[in-house]
PDB file of C-alpha atoms in Angstrom:
ATOM      1  CA  MET O 308     211.785 166.252  89.422  1.00  0.00           C
ATOM      2  CA  THR O 309     214.321 165.098  86.805  1.00  0.00           C
ATOM      3  CA  ARG O 310     215.302 161.602  87.922  1.00  0.00           C
ATOM      4  CA  LYS O 311     219.199 161.282  87.772  1.00  0.00           C
ATOM      5  CA  LYS O 312     221.686 159.727  85.681  1.00  0.00           C
ATOM      6  CA  ARG O 313     222.301 155.964  86.759  1.00  0.00           C
ATOM      7  CA  ILE O 314     225.751 155.387  85.751  1.00  0.00           C
ATOM      8  CA  VAL O 315     227.478 151.868  87.020  1.00  0.00           C
ATOM      9  CA  ILE O 316     231.311 152.211  86.704  1.00  0.00           C
ATOM     10  CA  ALA O 317     233.603 149.557  86.940  1.00  0.00           C
ATOM     11  CA  LEU O 318     236.839 150.389  87.775  1.00  0.00           C
ATOM     12  CA  GLY O 319     240.407 149.206  86.513  1.00  0.00           C
ATOM     13  CA  GLY O 320     243.330 148.032  88.254  1.00  0.00           C
ATOM     14  CA  ASN O 321     245.162 151.307  87.691  1.00  0.00           C
ATOM     15  CA  ALA O 322     242.170 152.940  90.117  1.00  0.00           C
ATOM     16  CA  LEU O 323     243.358 150.870  92.847  1.00  0.00           C
ATOM     17  CA  GLY O 324     246.889 150.295  92.547  1.00  0.00           C
ATOM     18  CA  ASN O 325     249.120 147.828  93.492  1.00  0.00           C
ATOM     19  CA  THR O 326     249.999 146.975  96.793  1.00  0.00           C
ATOM     20  CA  LEU O 327     248.681 148.744 100.400  1.00  0.00           C
ATOM     21  CA  PRO O 328     250.797 152.213 100.323  1.00  0.00           C
ATOM     22  CA  GLU O 329     249.429 153.240  97.003  1.00  0.00           C
ATOM     23  CA  GLN O 330     246.557 151.900  97.076  1.00  0.00           C
ATOM     24  CA  MET O 331     245.677 154.303  99.689  1.00  0.00           C
ATOM     25  CA  ALA O 332     247.409 157.030  97.329  1.00  0.00           C
ATOM     26  CA  ALA O 333     245.415 155.677  94.009  1.00  0.00           C
ATOM     27  CA  VAL O 334     241.946 155.032  95.819  1.00  0.00           C
ATOM     28  CA  LYS O 335     242.098 159.069  96.680  1.00  0.00           C
ATOM     29  CA  ILE O 336     242.638 160.460  93.132  1.00  0.00           C
ATOM     30  CA  THR O 337     239.622 158.134  92.025  1.00  0.00           C
ATOM     31  CA  ALA O 338     236.803 159.219  94.429  1.00  0.00           C
ATOM     32  CA  HIS O 339     237.670 163.039  93.020  1.00  0.00           C
ATOM     33  CA  ALA O 340     237.296 161.490  88.769  1.00  0.00           C
ATOM     34  CA  ILE O 341     234.544 159.583  90.338  1.00  0.00           C
ATOM     35  CA  VAL O 342     233.092 162.567  93.516  1.00  0.00           C
ATOM     36  CA  ASP O 343     232.625 165.191  90.068  1.00  0.00           C
ATOM     37  CA  LEU O 344     230.429 162.987  88.538  1.00  0.00           C
ATOM     38  CA  ILE O 345     227.908 162.882  91.367  1.00  0.00           C
ATOM     39  CA  GLU O 346     227.959 167.119  91.575  1.00  0.00           C
ATOM     40  CA  GLU O 347     226.868 166.359  87.899  1.00  0.00           C
ATOM     41  CA  GLY O 348     223.798 164.841  88.572  1.00  0.00           C
ATOM     42  CA  CYS O 349     224.897 161.526  88.155  1.00  0.00           C
ATOM     43  CA  GLU O 350     224.329 158.108  90.279  1.00  0.00           C
ATOM     44  CA  VAL O 351     226.926 155.822  90.617  1.00  0.00           C
ATOM     45  CA  VAL O 352     227.241 152.370  91.256  1.00  0.00           C
ATOM     46  CA  ILE O 353     231.049 150.799  91.459  1.00  0.00           C
ATOM     47  CA  ALA O 354     232.499 147.676  90.415  1.00  0.00           C
ATOM     48  CA  HIS O 355     236.170 147.256  90.204  1.00  0.00           C
ATOM     49  CA  GLY O 356     239.201 144.215  90.034  1.00  0.00           C
ATOM     50  CA  ASN O 357     241.429 142.513  91.969  1.00  0.00           C
ATOM     51  CA  GLY O 358     244.193 141.363  90.626  1.00  0.00           C
ATOM     52  CA  PRO O 359     246.936 142.406  92.502  1.00  0.00           C
ATOM     53  CA  GLN O 360     245.121 142.534  96.158  1.00  0.00           C
ATOM     54  CA  VAL O 361     243.465 139.284  95.758  1.00  0.00           C
ATOM     55  CA  GLY O 362     247.516 138.109  94.832  1.00  0.00           C
ATOM     56  CA  MET O 363     249.135 139.933  97.390  1.00  0.00           C
ATOM     57  CA  VAL O 364     245.451 137.590  99.692  1.00  0.00           C
ATOM     58  CA  ASN O 365     246.763 134.706  98.712  1.00  0.00           C
ATOM     59  CA  ASN O 366     250.543 134.306  98.752  1.00  0.00           C
ATOM     60  CA  ALA O 367     249.804 135.984 102.442  1.00  0.00           C
ATOM     61  CA  MET O 368     247.285 133.010 103.235  1.00  0.00           C
ATOM     62  CA  LEU O 369     249.594 130.102 101.728  1.00  0.00           C
ATOM     63  CA  ALA O 370     251.916 131.510 104.210  1.00  0.00           C
ATOM     64  CA  LEU O 371     250.695 130.273 106.745  1.00  0.00           C
ATOM     65  CA  THR O 372     249.593 127.412 106.109  1.00  0.00           C
ATOM     66  CA  HIS O 373     253.793 126.637 106.111  1.00  0.00           C
ATOM     67  CA  GLU O 374     254.142 128.789 109.089  1.00  0.00           C
ATOM     68  CA  ASP O 375     251.264 126.539 111.423  1.00  0.00           C
ATOM     69  CA  ALA O 376     250.649 123.019 110.131  1.00  0.00           C
ATOM     70  CA  HIS O 377     247.736 123.109 111.691  1.00  0.00           C
ATOM     71  CA  GLN O 378     246.418 125.794 109.607  1.00  0.00           C
ATOM     72  CA  PRO O 379     243.880 124.632 106.254  1.00  0.00           C
ATOM     73  CA  ASN O 380     245.054 125.746 102.928  1.00  0.00           C
ATOM     74  CA  THR O 381     241.786 129.245 102.677  1.00  0.00           C
ATOM     75  CA  PRO O 382     239.624 128.584  99.601  1.00  0.00           C
ATOM     76  CA  LEU O 383     240.717 130.809  96.696  1.00  0.00           C
ATOM     77  CA  SER O 384     236.828 131.795  96.728  1.00  0.00           C
ATOM     78  CA  VAL O 385     237.684 133.938 100.994  1.00  0.00           C
ATOM     79  CA  CYS O 386     241.014 136.058  99.728  1.00  0.00           C
ATOM     80  CA  VAL O 387     237.968 137.241  96.561  1.00  0.00           C
ATOM     81  CA  ALA O 388     235.847 137.821 100.106  1.00  0.00           C
ATOM     82  CA  MET O 389     238.717 139.563 102.120  1.00  0.00           C
ATOM     83  CA  SER O 390     239.961 142.155  99.436  1.00  0.00           C
ATOM     84  CA  GLN O 391     236.487 142.857  98.962  1.00  0.00           C
ATOM     85  CA  ALA O 392     236.527 144.560 102.220  1.00  0.00           C
ATOM     86  CA  TYR O 393     239.823 145.801 101.854  1.00  0.00           C
ATOM     87  CA  ILE O 394     239.631 147.622  99.135  1.00  0.00           C
ATOM     88  CA  GLY O 395     236.257 148.254 100.310  1.00  0.00           C
ATOM     89  CA  TYR O 396     237.431 150.093 103.185  1.00  0.00           C
ATOM     90  CA  ASP O 397     239.395 152.180 101.673  1.00  0.00           C
ATOM     91  CA  LEU O 398     237.823 153.345  99.335  1.00  0.00           C
ATOM     92  CA  GLN O 399     235.001 154.121 100.848  1.00  0.00           C
ATOM     93  CA  ASN O 400     236.830 156.200 102.819  1.00  0.00           C
ATOM     94  CA  ALA O 401     238.033 157.722  99.999  1.00  0.00           C
ATOM     95  CA  LEU O 402     235.239 158.336  98.875  1.00  0.00           C
ATOM     96  CA  ARG O 403     233.271 160.108 101.644  1.00  0.00           C
ATOM     97  CA  GLU O 404     235.871 162.145 102.542  1.00  0.00           C
ATOM     98  CA  GLU O 405     235.442 164.214  98.658  1.00  0.00           C
ATOM     99  CA  LEU O 406     232.348 164.249  98.818  1.00  0.00           C
ATOM    100  CA  LEU O 407     232.374 165.892 102.555  1.00  0.00           C
ATOM    101  CA  ASN O 408     234.459 167.964 100.841  1.00  0.00           C
ATOM    102  CA  ARG O 409     232.717 169.676  98.693  1.00  0.00           C
ATOM    103  CA  ASN O 410     230.137 169.849 101.480  1.00  0.00           C
ATOM    104  CA  ILE O 411     227.988 166.496  99.860  1.00  0.00           C
ATOM    105  CA  THR O 412     226.252 165.153 102.954  1.00  0.00           C
ATOM    106  CA  ASP O 413     223.676 163.705 102.314  1.00  0.00           C
ATOM    107  CA  ILE O 414     225.403 160.975  99.851  1.00  0.00           C
ATOM    108  CA  PRO O 415     226.373 157.606 102.008  1.00  0.00           C
ATOM    109  CA  VAL O 416     228.228 155.038 101.233  1.00  0.00           C
ATOM    110  CA  ALA O 417     228.616 151.417 101.916  1.00  0.00           C
ATOM    111  CA  THR O 418     230.892 148.171 100.492  1.00  0.00           C
ATOM    112  CA  MET O 419     228.270 145.389 100.283  1.00  0.00           C
ATOM    113  CA  ILE O 420     230.079 142.573 100.098  1.00  0.00           C
ATOM    114  CA  THR O 421     228.779 140.618  97.405  1.00  0.00           C
ATOM    115  CA  GLN O 422     228.470 136.996  95.905  1.00  0.00           C
ATOM    116  CA  VAL O 423     228.009 136.243  92.341  1.00  0.00           C
ATOM    117  CA  ARG O 424     225.753 132.627  90.985  1.00  0.00           C
ATOM    118  CA  VAL O 425     228.580 131.149  88.150  1.00  0.00           C
ATOM    119  CA  ASP O 426     227.549 128.280  86.294  1.00  0.00           C
ATOM    120  CA  GLU O 427     229.243 125.088  87.098  1.00  0.00           C
ATOM    121  CA  HIS O 428     228.978 123.372  84.262  1.00  0.00           C
ATOM    122  CA  ASP O 429     230.244 126.558  82.160  1.00  0.00           C
ATOM    123  CA  PRO O 430     233.111 125.571  79.664  1.00  0.00           C
ATOM    124  CA  ALA O 431     235.775 127.971  81.670  1.00  0.00           C
ATOM    125  CA  PHE O 432     236.572 124.791  84.655  1.00  0.00           C
ATOM    126  CA  ALA O 433     237.159 122.869  82.151  1.00  0.00           C
ATOM    127  CA  CYS O 434     240.312 125.068  80.529  1.00  0.00           C
ATOM    128  CA  PRO O 435     241.923 127.429  83.916  1.00  0.00           C
ATOM    129  CA  SER O 436     243.001 130.606  82.718  1.00  0.00           C
ATOM    130  CA  LYS O 437     243.376 132.936  84.918  1.00  0.00           C
ATOM    131  CA  PRO O 438     247.329 133.882  86.320  1.00  0.00           C
ATOM    132  CA  ILE O 439     247.150 133.950  89.731  1.00  0.00           C
ATOM    133  CA  GLY O 440     249.867 134.141  92.931  1.00  0.00           C
ATOM    134  CA  ARG O 441     253.121 134.732  92.558  1.00  0.00           C
ATOM    135  CA  PHE O 442     255.532 133.348  90.449  1.00  0.00           C
ATOM    136  CA  LEU O 443     256.826 130.098  91.705  1.00  0.00           C
ATOM    137  CA  THR O 444     260.451 127.040  90.430  1.00  0.00           C
ATOM    138  CA  GLU O 445     258.908 124.271  88.921  1.00  0.00           C
ATOM    139  CA  GLU O 446     259.945 122.371  92.338  1.00  0.00           C
ATOM    140  CA  GLN O 447     256.779 125.066  94.145  1.00  0.00           C
ATOM    141  CA  ALA O 448     254.826 124.579  91.237  1.00  0.00           C
ATOM    142  CA  GLU O 449     254.461 120.943  91.419  1.00  0.00           C
ATOM    143  CA  GLU O 450     255.321 120.719  95.181  1.00  0.00           C
ATOM    144  CA  MET O 451     251.982 122.781  95.557  1.00  0.00           C
ATOM    145  CA  SER O 452     250.241 120.552  93.021  1.00  0.00           C
ATOM    146  CA  GLN O 453     250.902 117.948  95.153  1.00  0.00           C
ATOM    147  CA  LYS O 454     249.315 119.323  98.502  1.00  0.00           C
ATOM    148  CA  TYR O 455     246.271 121.616  97.242  1.00  0.00           C
ATOM    149  CA  ASP O 456     245.473 120.107  94.100  1.00  0.00           C
ATOM    150  CA  TYR O 457     246.463 123.704  92.425  1.00  0.00           C
ATOM    151  CA  ILE O 458     246.716 123.725  88.441  1.00  0.00           C
ATOM    152  CA  MET O 459     249.439 125.366  87.929  1.00  0.00           C
ATOM    153  CA  LYS O 460     251.085 126.742  84.753  1.00  0.00           C
ATOM    154  CA  GLU O 461     255.133 128.263  83.281  1.00  0.00           C
ATOM    155  CA  ASP O 462     254.322 131.510  82.221  1.00  0.00           C
ATOM    156  CA  ALA O 463     256.591 133.006  79.610  1.00  0.00           C
ATOM    157  CA  GLY O 464     259.651 132.164  80.965  1.00  0.00           C
ATOM    158  CA  ARG O 465     258.951 133.417  84.069  1.00  0.00           C
ATOM    159  CA  GLY O 466     258.055 131.323  86.518  1.00  0.00           C
ATOM    160  CA  TYR O 467     255.139 129.016  87.069  1.00  0.00           C
ATOM    161  CA  ARG O 468     251.451 130.618  88.637  1.00  0.00           C
ATOM    162  CA  ARG O 469     248.222 128.598  89.916  1.00  0.00           C
ATOM    163  CA  VAL O 470     245.891 129.388  87.304  1.00  0.00           C
ATOM    164  CA  VAL O 471     241.813 129.130  87.657  1.00  0.00           C
ATOM    165  CA  ALA O 472     238.824 129.628  86.125  1.00  0.00           C
ATOM    166  CA  SER O 473     237.143 132.652  85.039  1.00  0.00           C
ATOM    167  CA  PRO O 474     233.466 131.427  84.941  1.00  0.00           C
ATOM    168  CA  LYS O 475     230.938 134.312  83.168  1.00  0.00           C
ATOM    169  CA  PRO O 476     228.171 135.461  86.202  1.00  0.00           C
ATOM    170  CA  GLN O 477     224.752 134.120  85.984  1.00  0.00           C
ATOM    171  CA  GLU O 478     223.624 135.895  89.157  1.00  0.00           C
ATOM    172  CA  ILE O 479     224.273 138.929  91.396  1.00  0.00           C
ATOM    173  CA  ILE O 480     222.890 136.783  94.441  1.00  0.00           C
ATOM    174  CA  GLU O 481     222.628 140.003  97.174  1.00  0.00           C
ATOM    175  CA  ILE O 482     221.179 142.388  93.758  1.00  0.00           C
ATOM    176  CA  GLY O 483     218.072 143.045  96.400  1.00  0.00           C
ATOM    177  CA  THR O 484     219.404 144.669  98.963  1.00  0.00           C
ATOM    178  CA  ILE O 485     222.042 146.835  95.740  1.00  0.00           C
ATOM    179  CA  ARG O 486     218.910 148.359  95.316  1.00  0.00           C
ATOM    180  CA  THR O 487     217.363 148.877  97.764  1.00  0.00           C
ATOM    181  CA  MET O 488     220.300 150.982  98.847  1.00  0.00           C
ATOM    182  CA  VAL O 489     221.424 152.111  95.272  1.00  0.00           C
ATOM    183  CA  ASP O 490     216.797 153.480  94.770  1.00  0.00           C
ATOM    184  CA  SER O 491     217.984 154.958  98.235  1.00  0.00           C
ATOM    185  CA  GLY O 492     220.462 157.308  96.953  1.00  0.00           C
ATOM    186  CA  ASP O 493     224.045 155.147  98.227  1.00  0.00           C
ATOM    187  CA  LEU O 494     226.945 155.158  97.246  1.00  0.00           C
ATOM    188  CA  VAL O 495     227.018 151.379  96.682  1.00  0.00           C
ATOM    189  CA  ILE O 496     229.875 149.598  95.717  1.00  0.00           C
ATOM    190  CA  ALA O 497     228.960 145.911  95.011  1.00  0.00           C
ATOM    191  CA  CYS O 498     230.813 142.972  92.703  1.00  0.00           C
ATOM    192  CA  GLY O 499     234.758 144.270  93.898  1.00  0.00           C
ATOM    193  CA  GLY O 500     237.543 142.309  92.120  1.00  0.00           C
ATOM    194  CA  GLY O 501     234.031 140.478  89.316  1.00  0.00           C
ATOM    195  CA  GLY O 502     231.897 138.680  92.884  1.00  0.00           C
ATOM    196  CA  ILE O 503     233.092 136.292  95.229  1.00  0.00           C
ATOM    197  CA  PRO O 504     231.974 132.966  92.803  1.00  0.00           C
ATOM    198  CA  VAL O 505     230.107 130.652  93.922  1.00  0.00           C
ATOM    199  CA  VAL O 506     227.542 127.820  93.068  1.00  0.00           C
ATOM    200  CA  GLU O 507     224.483 126.570  93.802  1.00  0.00           C
ATOM    201  CA  HIS O 508     223.337 123.545  94.611  1.00  0.00           C
ATOM    202  CA  PRO O 509     219.853 121.681  94.528  1.00  0.00           C
ATOM    203  CA  ASP O 510     219.048 122.868  98.782  1.00  0.00           C
ATOM    204  CA  GLY O 511     219.293 126.280  97.163  1.00  0.00           C
ATOM    205  CA  SER O 512     222.744 127.058  98.780  1.00  0.00           C
ATOM    206  CA  LEU O 513     225.701 128.341  97.713  1.00  0.00           C
ATOM    207  CA  SER O 514     229.149 126.999  98.276  1.00  0.00           C
ATOM    208  CA  GLY O 515     232.694 129.218  96.472  1.00  0.00           C
ATOM    209  CA  VAL O 516     234.324 127.829  93.451  1.00  0.00           C
ATOM    210  CA  ALA O 517     237.932 128.426  93.041  1.00  0.00           C
ATOM    211  CA  ALA O 518     237.398 130.728  90.641  1.00  0.00           C
ATOM    212  CA  VAL O 519     238.068 134.027  88.995  1.00  0.00           C
ATOM    213  CA  ILE O 520     235.555 136.193  87.985  1.00  0.00           C
ATOM    214  CA  ASP O 521     235.438 139.083  85.267  1.00  0.00           C
ATOM    215  CA  LYS O 522     235.107 142.729  86.706  1.00  0.00           C
ATOM    216  CA  ASP O 523     234.142 143.935  82.853  1.00  0.00           C
ATOM    217  CA  PHE O 524     231.033 141.834  83.188  1.00  0.00           C
ATOM    218  CA  ALA O 525     230.392 141.389  85.999  1.00  0.00           C
ATOM    219  CA  ALA O 526     229.607 145.509  85.990  1.00  0.00           C
ATOM    220  CA  GLU O 527     227.018 144.612  83.212  1.00  0.00           C
ATOM    221  CA  LEU O 528     225.669 142.456  84.873  1.00  0.00           C
ATOM    222  CA  LEU O 529     225.291 144.805  87.251  1.00  0.00           C
ATOM    223  CA  ALA O 530     224.139 147.183  85.067  1.00  0.00           C
ATOM    224  CA  GLU O 531     222.182 145.769  83.833  1.00  0.00           C
ATOM    225  CA  GLN O 532     220.439 144.965  87.445  1.00  0.00           C
ATOM    226  CA  VAL O 533     220.140 148.180  88.216  1.00  0.00           C
ATOM    227  CA  HIS O 534     218.771 149.526  85.974  1.00  0.00           C
ATOM    228  CA  ALA O 535     221.608 151.716  84.615  1.00  0.00           C
ATOM    229  CA  ASP O 536     221.149 154.643  81.721  1.00  0.00           C
ATOM    230  CA  VAL O 537     225.911 154.225  81.195  1.00  0.00           C
ATOM    231  CA  LEU O 538     227.682 151.652  81.731  1.00  0.00           C
ATOM    232  CA  MET O 539     231.462 153.291  81.634  1.00  0.00           C
ATOM    233  CA  ILE O 540     234.334 150.723  81.497  1.00  0.00           C
ATOM    234  CA  LEU O 541     237.898 152.846  83.033  1.00  0.00           C
ATOM    235  CA  THR O 542     241.318 151.417  82.007  1.00  0.00           C
ATOM    236  CA  GLU O 543     245.027 152.848  81.134  1.00  0.00           C
ATOM    237  CA  VAL O 544     243.676 154.482  77.898  1.00  0.00           C
ATOM    238  CA  GLU O 545     241.218 156.826  77.036  1.00  0.00           C
ATOM    239  CA  ARG O 546     240.394 155.085  74.195  1.00  0.00           C
ATOM    240  CA  VAL O 547     239.893 151.558  72.524  1.00  0.00           C
ATOM    241  CA  ALA O 548     242.012 151.466  69.124  1.00  0.00           C
ATOM    242  CA  ILE O 549     242.873 149.560  66.318  1.00  0.00           C
ATOM    243  CA  ARG O 550     245.660 148.228  65.547  1.00  0.00           C
ATOM    244  CA  TRP O 551     246.704 149.252  68.792  1.00  0.00           C
ATOM    245  CA  GLY O 552     250.734 150.506  69.080  1.00  0.00           C
ATOM    246  CA  LYS O 553     250.844 149.942  65.028  1.00  0.00           C
ATOM    247  CA  PRO O 554     251.753 153.018  62.709  1.00  0.00           C
ATOM    248  CA  ASP O 555     248.485 152.755  61.613  1.00  0.00           C
ATOM    249  CA  GLN O 556     247.018 152.366  64.937  1.00  0.00           C
ATOM    250  CA  LYS O 557     243.390 154.339  64.316  1.00  0.00           C
ATOM    251  CA  ASP O 558     241.961 155.149  68.015  1.00  0.00           C
ATOM    252  CA  LEU O 559     238.186 155.314  68.582  1.00  0.00           C
ATOM    253  CA  ASN O 560     235.693 157.305  69.520  1.00  0.00           C
ATOM    254  CA  HIS O 561     232.312 155.614  68.488  1.00  0.00           C
ATOM    255  CA  LEU O 562     231.028 151.412  67.543  1.00  0.00           C
ATOM    256  CA  THR O 563     228.013 150.598  66.856  1.00  0.00           C
ATOM    257  CA  LEU O 564     227.535 147.136  67.764  1.00  0.00           C
ATOM    258  CA  ALA O 565     227.783 145.473  64.062  1.00  0.00           C
ATOM    259  CA  GLU O 566     231.464 147.417  64.061  1.00  0.00           C
ATOM    260  CA  ALA O 567     232.068 146.540  67.692  1.00  0.00           C
ATOM    261  CA  ALA O 568     230.981 142.453  66.762  1.00  0.00           C
ATOM    262  CA  ARG O 569     233.949 142.831  63.693  1.00  0.00           C
ATOM    263  CA  TYR O 570     236.755 144.087  65.710  1.00  0.00           C
ATOM    264  CA  VAL O 571     236.303 141.918  67.722  1.00  0.00           C
ATOM    265  CA  ASP O 572     236.141 139.021  65.349  1.00  0.00           C
ATOM    266  CA  GLU O 573     239.123 140.254  63.596  1.00  0.00           C
ATOM    267  CA  GLY O 574     241.466 140.610  66.690  1.00  0.00           C
ATOM    268  CA  HIS O 575     242.474 143.106  67.271  1.00  0.00           C
ATOM    269  CA  PHE O 576     241.715 143.258  70.648  1.00  0.00           C
ATOM    270  CA  GLY O 577     243.802 141.310  73.949  1.00  0.00           C
ATOM    271  CA  VAL O 578     242.578 138.542  75.308  1.00  0.00           C
ATOM    272  CA  GLY O 579     243.654 140.041  78.701  1.00  0.00           C
ATOM    273  CA  SER O 580     242.830 143.264  78.356  1.00  0.00           C
ATOM    274  CA  MET O 581     240.651 145.540  76.339  1.00  0.00           C
ATOM    275  CA  LEU O 582     238.218 141.843  74.745  1.00  0.00           C
ATOM    276  CA  PRO O 583     236.258 142.157  78.196  1.00  0.00           C
ATOM    277  CA  LYS O 584     235.831 145.047  78.299  1.00  0.00           C
ATOM    278  CA  VAL O 585     235.128 145.612  74.365  1.00  0.00           C
ATOM    279  CA  GLN O 586     232.659 142.341  74.832  1.00  0.00           C
ATOM    280  CA  ALA O 587     231.383 143.742  77.775  1.00  0.00           C
ATOM    281  CA  ALA O 588     229.888 147.116  76.865  1.00  0.00           C
ATOM    282  CA  MET O 589     228.742 144.948  73.591  1.00  0.00           C
ATOM    283  CA  LYS O 590     226.743 142.971  76.036  1.00  0.00           C
ATOM    284  CA  PHE O 591     225.306 146.015  77.679  1.00  0.00           C
ATOM    285  CA  VAL O 592     223.694 147.335  74.530  1.00  0.00           C
ATOM    286  CA  ARG O 593     222.717 144.311  73.435  1.00  0.00           C
ATOM    287  CA  ALA O 594     220.441 143.697  76.073  1.00  0.00           C
ATOM    288  CA  HIS O 595     219.352 147.953  76.534  1.00  0.00           C
ATOM    289  CA  PRO O 596     219.460 149.695  72.692  1.00  0.00           C
ATOM    290  CA  ASP O 597     218.708 152.310  74.424  1.00  0.00           C
ATOM    291  CA  ARG O 598     221.345 153.073  76.725  1.00  0.00           C
ATOM    292  CA  LYS O 599     225.111 153.593  76.334  1.00  0.00           C
ATOM    293  CA  ALA O 600     228.695 152.070  77.087  1.00  0.00           C
ATOM    294  CA  ILE O 601     231.501 154.231  77.372  1.00  0.00           C
ATOM    295  CA  ILE O 602     235.781 153.268  77.455  1.00  0.00           C
ATOM    296  CA  THR O 603     237.583 156.062  78.510  1.00  0.00           C
ATOM    297  CA  SER O 604     240.528 156.279  81.334  1.00  0.00           C
ATOM    298  CA  LEU O 605     240.018 156.893  85.100  1.00  0.00           C
ATOM    299  CA  ASP O 606     241.372 161.028  84.804  1.00  0.00           C
ATOM    300  CA  LYS O 607     238.926 161.120  81.505  1.00  0.00           C
ATOM    301  CA  ALA O 608     235.866 160.097  82.650  1.00  0.00           C
ATOM    302  CA  LEU O 609     233.738 163.618  82.816  1.00  0.00           C
ATOM    303  CA  ASP O 610     235.021 164.531  79.539  1.00  0.00           C
ATOM    304  CA  ALA O 611     234.131 161.046  78.246  1.00  0.00           C
ATOM    305  CA  LEU O 612     230.609 161.036  79.929  1.00  0.00           C
ATOM    306  CA  GLU O 613     230.049 165.047  78.197  1.00  0.00           C
ATOM    307  CA  GLY O 614     230.949 163.027  74.969  1.00  0.00           C
ATOM    308  CA  LYS O 615     234.950 165.419  74.716  1.00  0.00           C
ATOM    309  CA  THR O 616     237.063 161.725  74.223  1.00  0.00           C
ATOM    310  CA  GLY O 617     236.442 158.560  74.744  1.00  0.00           C
ATOM    311  CA  THR O 618     235.533 154.998  73.134  1.00  0.00           C
ATOM    312  CA  VAL O 619     231.301 155.573  73.009  1.00  0.00           C
ATOM    313  CA  VAL O 620     229.786 152.551  72.194  1.00  0.00           C
ATOM    314  CA  THR O 621     225.665 152.323  71.481  1.00  0.00           C
ATOM    315  CA  PHE O 622     223.074 149.435  69.976  1.00  0.00           C
ATOM    316  CA  ALA O 623     223.217 151.611  65.921  1.00  0.00           C
TER     317      ALA O 623
END
């Protein structure tokens, strides 16, 4: 029996929407694209972002502390866990419905609430840069800084936002359970929002930290550890490009590891957008020279897998 091709998909924010109603609509479109891959004979594991969602949860928890003085502030790690659960709830139901609509009844769908260990000495903790939550006035930002010890930064004249660290993922705590589920044929959603960031103490216990892990790097680690054949990063554009938005923009169909490294060094990719996707793709093919990473848009996922579009990253 031929082994199915195993794909880890990293879903970008456009696959999930920005509000609860948008999310419920978006996951149906997302589920359709993912089940297309399953019908082609692929095993799929899903990771996803949570940018708007974790901000909404964080804002709601903050509002609660203002309404009730006895309510303690909710740690960001708990907000990430909440966002994992409610995104997973919508996504797994949309996937289950899409599978049933195509008479596929033998693939269970499940969300794994996933903790991801980070290094407490990661340089990112010394230079928090990931904005979360809503924009605040200078006075509100000062109050948040004093009350909760938040680091607040002015954002391009639009107001002040909380910034947190974005450390690199080191270990997926629940990887053993995830592997067991994937190997038994389950469609697993894991490492939502990059995973709940935790640090490990000398006694082996874990505790959450105020950070947000980049979902592309978390998906890459997940792809390595479930022995995926392909890491597919789905975003808003069909292909990676250099000189983006300029008259001489060039879309890239294929990147070797050396070419990707050169373009990264030349600064072609945005720090908060395409750069982590390209770096995650590079890390995956560096670890598995016989495998590939694909960066493309959600609606082109199947075409990209068949080599018709997208940017394919390979070792050489």
